């Protein structure tokens, strides 16, 4: 090897066109040296595959693979480099768990499967497959087909694909893949002084950092000697290899239909030409591979990451990235960081809840409601028309006591704290993300890899072409008129489904009103006094619980239907790039789920009880159902109930969907393996029986977590335990996601991502909205502001300023002023005056039933509180965001250092090659200028 890592041998794979033998020729000397013979070895492997395989091309049988011979083929033949020694291998003695071709040398980078159908449609599919596989071979990929008789069911063919070095090196340059050029010599940052304290949570160093840290540069075939290539077979990781192969598969043509060129494995999967396309796991998850050439990274991930017993351990992010790719790695990095930050929010929320629990018996409001001399003497107006009776205030004693758990002074503190916490979370995540971008070679990735690469579907559906101003190449484009029509149709569809959500929410509100009247008429005053269950289960609570459960069922049904609609209309829009496709689908799905999940919470928080009217003039929905009223202790407890049911139900249902459903399907599919020993149940068949993670697998994971993020930020003032529930769920979520990805799903195709994408902007928007919603919840949903106004302005008791608050918050109504449809059918106690929750003048006042000054003072205090809280929190948020830089200074320095060293190495390499070129030629003036110019580049790099 020369000073820059020059490869000293090359490999040629040659296939015979008439026999089942193929040869592997390895030259260990420079083929350019005339007259020298190569010291090579040829292996001949006998293939016993059945002749029933469908034919492929150019007279070759399907058991044979054709390979793209590198440009040096004629040169190899010229120098007579075919020295052979034969070794016969019986494929049945090879472990079927192997991830290599039958020769045991070439790695399987991808697998295609199909079922040969004898019908007419099957002939059409066979033609597509034949053309597709011919074009794959022309692109340089090597194929090896397993006959259907070798499969367990006797019906499925498996086409194994291998990418040789020539293909990998070519597409690594096309995809701008960064590879090592030198081991990183920058000293690591100072060790955390608390490292020994965190030792129980650490994983072994070889798991956390499975490979050394390198300086990297985009791969170039012209500069192969520059890169640290020790072994061509292992230079590119399996994740990089399957990413390159999938790139070829997604752009390979398979024929012309209806006057249009058809291409891409995705279309072939959609029309059932192939039944599956997937890269292989490297081993069983519960044991290491027998072959020493297999890394067994899946086994390591399962043992160190995917088991729930490891829930308290850190995640091996570098190994996850190495095995699954950066896109999946960044998701687990974000989820882990989010879970870590939730720990602080959960502790503060738990402290606020405990404060409410400890002070529950000290609440003046609940004491007054529960007191037989106060609450027991207050007769409340009926809860519904006609059928409901008058009732005593102390019948809501228990709900009022429990409402203090969430409606106390700690609520205000926690709402402000969460406004600051969400800012810290987002800012610190930016720093963590910047560090990962540097460590994973993702700096400047977005522009190069995602924005400029067209989707195969876009290329196929867009027939018109124009010149790209960036690449200066002609490429397909979608006319503006077509794009406008598609957007209009898409927007109309989304609006229709959002209208459907609103209609379903109105239906749930109608249900609440109808059931509320029924519960109120059943739970009569006399029964409530002696029944402890009835005393706890008020009409409001009973209605809220049943309506929340019904609402959750409707939410899940609408989600199930809309997911398919969103994907369909996004496909119909024909987005230009994969990034654009994901962003459009994300916005559609998030907008829908935002309305779907949060609309009921918004109703309880900001609408329920606000438009109920008063006994002399109740308001009605559709002139039929009387609007709901809040409990005398406020609506906050009902918002808490709604939030708990929807949030907990979603998390439980999500875990069932993510873990139990794939496990059941895999168990059902693997039953056939019980009667097959491992050497007959091949690695590609084992993976074939697993579930598909899919291109949108991560999308649903992000969506689930972002919706949860909304619950713990938008409505956290009503439920301080929400972060704790989210923390417990996320600890489980990390292990469930890792377990299903490692054990239940096929290996996803590796893909790159330098950030969480559009989700970052969605989180920022929700963080800003959460300040507003929590301010309104504290002001309008809780009873904190009315209590403070009474405490400072209206209290008439010097020894206990809150005495008389409940009476002050209830207005008096003369029963004789009831309208006919509101008058109770029965009045056994001959009640003449009843109370209701509002600030209005009594019936004997000259401004009868009009709002009092206390109402306007309370309203002014609420608006002032909202303005002050929003401004305080926003000022703190923006100050914190300004104070914390997005990229750590240490990372900035390391990025600059690496760029400097990389440029220096590249320029020194150019200088070395130029001097080498001139060493055997006459030194001319032009060459001298080139040397001087290159030396100038080196000096410039050093100066930088």
Tab-separated table of N, CA, C and O in Angstrom, residues 9-12 23-29 36-43 76 79-86:
chain	number	residue	atom	x	y	z
A	9	UNK	N	-4.525	-4.753	-5.053
A	9	UNK	CA	-5.101	-5.849	-5.830
A	9	UNK	C	-6.503	-5.484	-6.270
A	9	UNK	O	-7.151	-4.641	-5.681
A	10	UNK	N	-6.941	-6.114	-7.303
A	10	UNK	CA	-8.279	-5.913	-7.810
A	10	UNK	C	-8.916	-7.267	-8.036
A	10	UNK	O	-8.227	-8.277	-8.161
A	11	UNK	N	-10.231	-7.271	-8.066
A	11	UNK	CA	-10.940	-8.546	-8.186
A	11	UNK	C	-11.839	-8.525	-9.414
A	11	UNK	O	-12.539	-7.559	-9.648
A	12	UNK	N	-11.812	-9.611	-10.155
A	12	UNK	CA	-12.674	-9.762	-11.321
A	12	UNK	C	-13.532	-10.987	-11.153
A	12	UNK	O	-13.038	-12.047	-10.794
A	23	UNK	N	-16.212	-18.125	-12.172
A	23	UNK	CA	-14.837	-18.045	-11.703
A	23	UNK	C	-14.583	-16.729	-11.009
A	23	UNK	O	-15.081	-15.703	-11.418
A	24	UNK	N	-13.797	-16.803	-9.976
A	24	UNK	CA	-13.353	-15.599	-9.259
A	24	UNK	C	-11.845	-15.514	-9.398
A	24	UNK	O	-11.126	-16.409	-8.965
A	25	UNK	N	-11.412	-14.484	-10.032
A	25	UNK	CA	-9.993	-14.332	-10.301
A	25	UNK	C	-9.459	-13.162	-9.510
A	25	UNK	O	-9.980	-12.076	-9.605
A	26	UNK	N	-8.427	-13.366	-8.747
A	26	UNK	CA	-7.839	-12.311	-7.929
A	26	UNK	C	-6.404	-12.067	-8.351
A	26	UNK	O	-5.599	-12.995	-8.338
A	27	UNK	N	-6.119	-10.846	-8.720
A	27	UNK	CA	-4.762	-10.476	-9.129
A	27	UNK	C	-4.098	-9.724	-7.985
A	27	UNK	O	-4.605	-8.735	-7.518
A	28	UNK	N	-2.960	-10.201	-7.576
A	28	UNK	CA	-2.259	-9.576	-6.450
A	28	UNK	C	-1.116	-8.677	-6.903
A	28	UNK	O	-0.343	-8.208	-6.099
A	29	UNK	N	-1.004	-8.472	-8.248
A	29	UNK	CA	0.031	-7.583	-8.734
A	29	UNK	C	-0.604	-6.545	-9.628
A	29	UNK	O	-1.754	-6.647	-10.017
A	36	UNK	N	4.086	-9.566	-16.712
A	36	UNK	CA	4.035	-10.190	-15.402
A	36	UNK	C	2.807	-11.046	-15.290
A	36	UNK	O	1.737	-10.682	-15.725
A	37	UNK	N	2.903	-12.158	-14.654
A	37	UNK	CA	1.770	-13.030	-14.427
A	37	UNK	C	1.198	-12.779	-13.047
A	37	UNK	O	1.921	-12.461	-12.116
A	38	UNK	N	-0.126	-12.949	-12.960
A	38	UNK	CA	-0.785	-12.738	-11.673
A	38	UNK	C	-0.779	-14.017	-10.889
A	38	UNK	O	-0.913	-15.102	-11.422
A	39	UNK	N	-0.623	-13.835	-9.601
A	39	UNK	CA	-0.686	-14.981	-8.698
A	39	UNK	C	-2.101	-15.069	-8.167
A	39	UNK	O	-2.416	-14.561	-7.118
A	40	UNK	N	-3.004	-15.658	-8.915
A	40	UNK	CA	-4.419	-15.613	-8.576
A	40	UNK	C	-4.986	-16.974	-8.314
A	40	UNK	O	-4.374	-17.998	-8.581
A	41	UNK	N	-6.189	-16.994	-7.824
A	41	UNK	CA	-6.888	-18.234	-7.499
A	41	UNK	C	-8.296	-18.162	-8.028
A	41	UNK	O	-8.961	-17.155	-7.859
A	42	UNK	N	-8.757	-19.210	-8.657
A	42	UNK	CA	-10.123	-19.250	-9.174
A	42	UNK	C	-10.893	-20.340	-8.455
A	42	UNK	O	-10.421	-21.459	-8.340
A	43	UNK	N	-12.104	-19.974	-7.958
A	43	UNK	CA	-12.977	-20.943	-7.312
A	43	UNK	C	-14.110	-21.277	-8.271
A	43	UNK	O	-14.793	-20.378	-8.758
A	76	UNK	N	-7.162	-7.472	-18.511
A	76	UNK	CA	-6.918	-8.697	-17.731
A	76	UNK	C	-6.685	-9.882	-18.680
A	76	UNK	O	-5.804	-10.700	-18.455
A	79	UNK	N	-3.226	-9.886	-20.492
A	79	UNK	CA	-2.062	-10.298	-19.709
A	79	UNK	C	-2.160	-11.742	-19.255
A	79	UNK	O	-1.331	-12.202	-18.475
A	80	UNK	N	-3.219	-12.458	-19.692
A	80	UNK	CA	-3.307	-13.883	-19.380
A	80	UNK	C	-3.400	-14.172	-17.910
A	80	UNK	O	-2.569	-14.916	-17.384
A	81	UNK	N	-4.410	-13.574	-17.259
A	81	UNK	CA	-4.458	-13.648	-15.813
A	81	UNK	C	-5.404	-14.731	-15.315
A	81	UNK	O	-5.937	-14.616	-14.237
A	82	UNK	N	-5.658	-15.761	-16.098
A	82	UNK	CA	-6.626	-16.776	-15.699
A	82	UNK	C	-5.915	-18.047	-15.229
A	82	UNK	O	-5.907	-19.082	-15.893
A	83	UNK	N	-5.233	-17.979	-14.106
A	83	UNK	CA	-4.670	-19.153	-13.448
A	83	UNK	C	-5.716	-19.690	-12.508
A	83	UNK	O	-6.209	-18.973	-11.667
A	84	UNK	N	-6.068	-20.945	-12.640
A	84	UNK	CA	-7.236	-21.469	-11.942
A	84	UNK	C	-6.868	-22.638	-11.040
A	84	UNK	O	-6.055	-23.466	-11.366
A	85	UNK	N	-7.515	-22.641	-9.926
A	85	UNK	CA	-7.541	-23.843	-9.099
A	85	UNK	C	-8.959	-23.996	-8.629
A	85	UNK	O	-9.584	-23.028	-8.218
A	86	UNK	N	-9.527	-25.180	-8.701
A	86	UNK	CA	-10.948	-25.370	-8.519
A	86	UNK	C	-11.259	-25.941	-7.139
A	86	UNK	O	-10.571	-26.808	-6.648
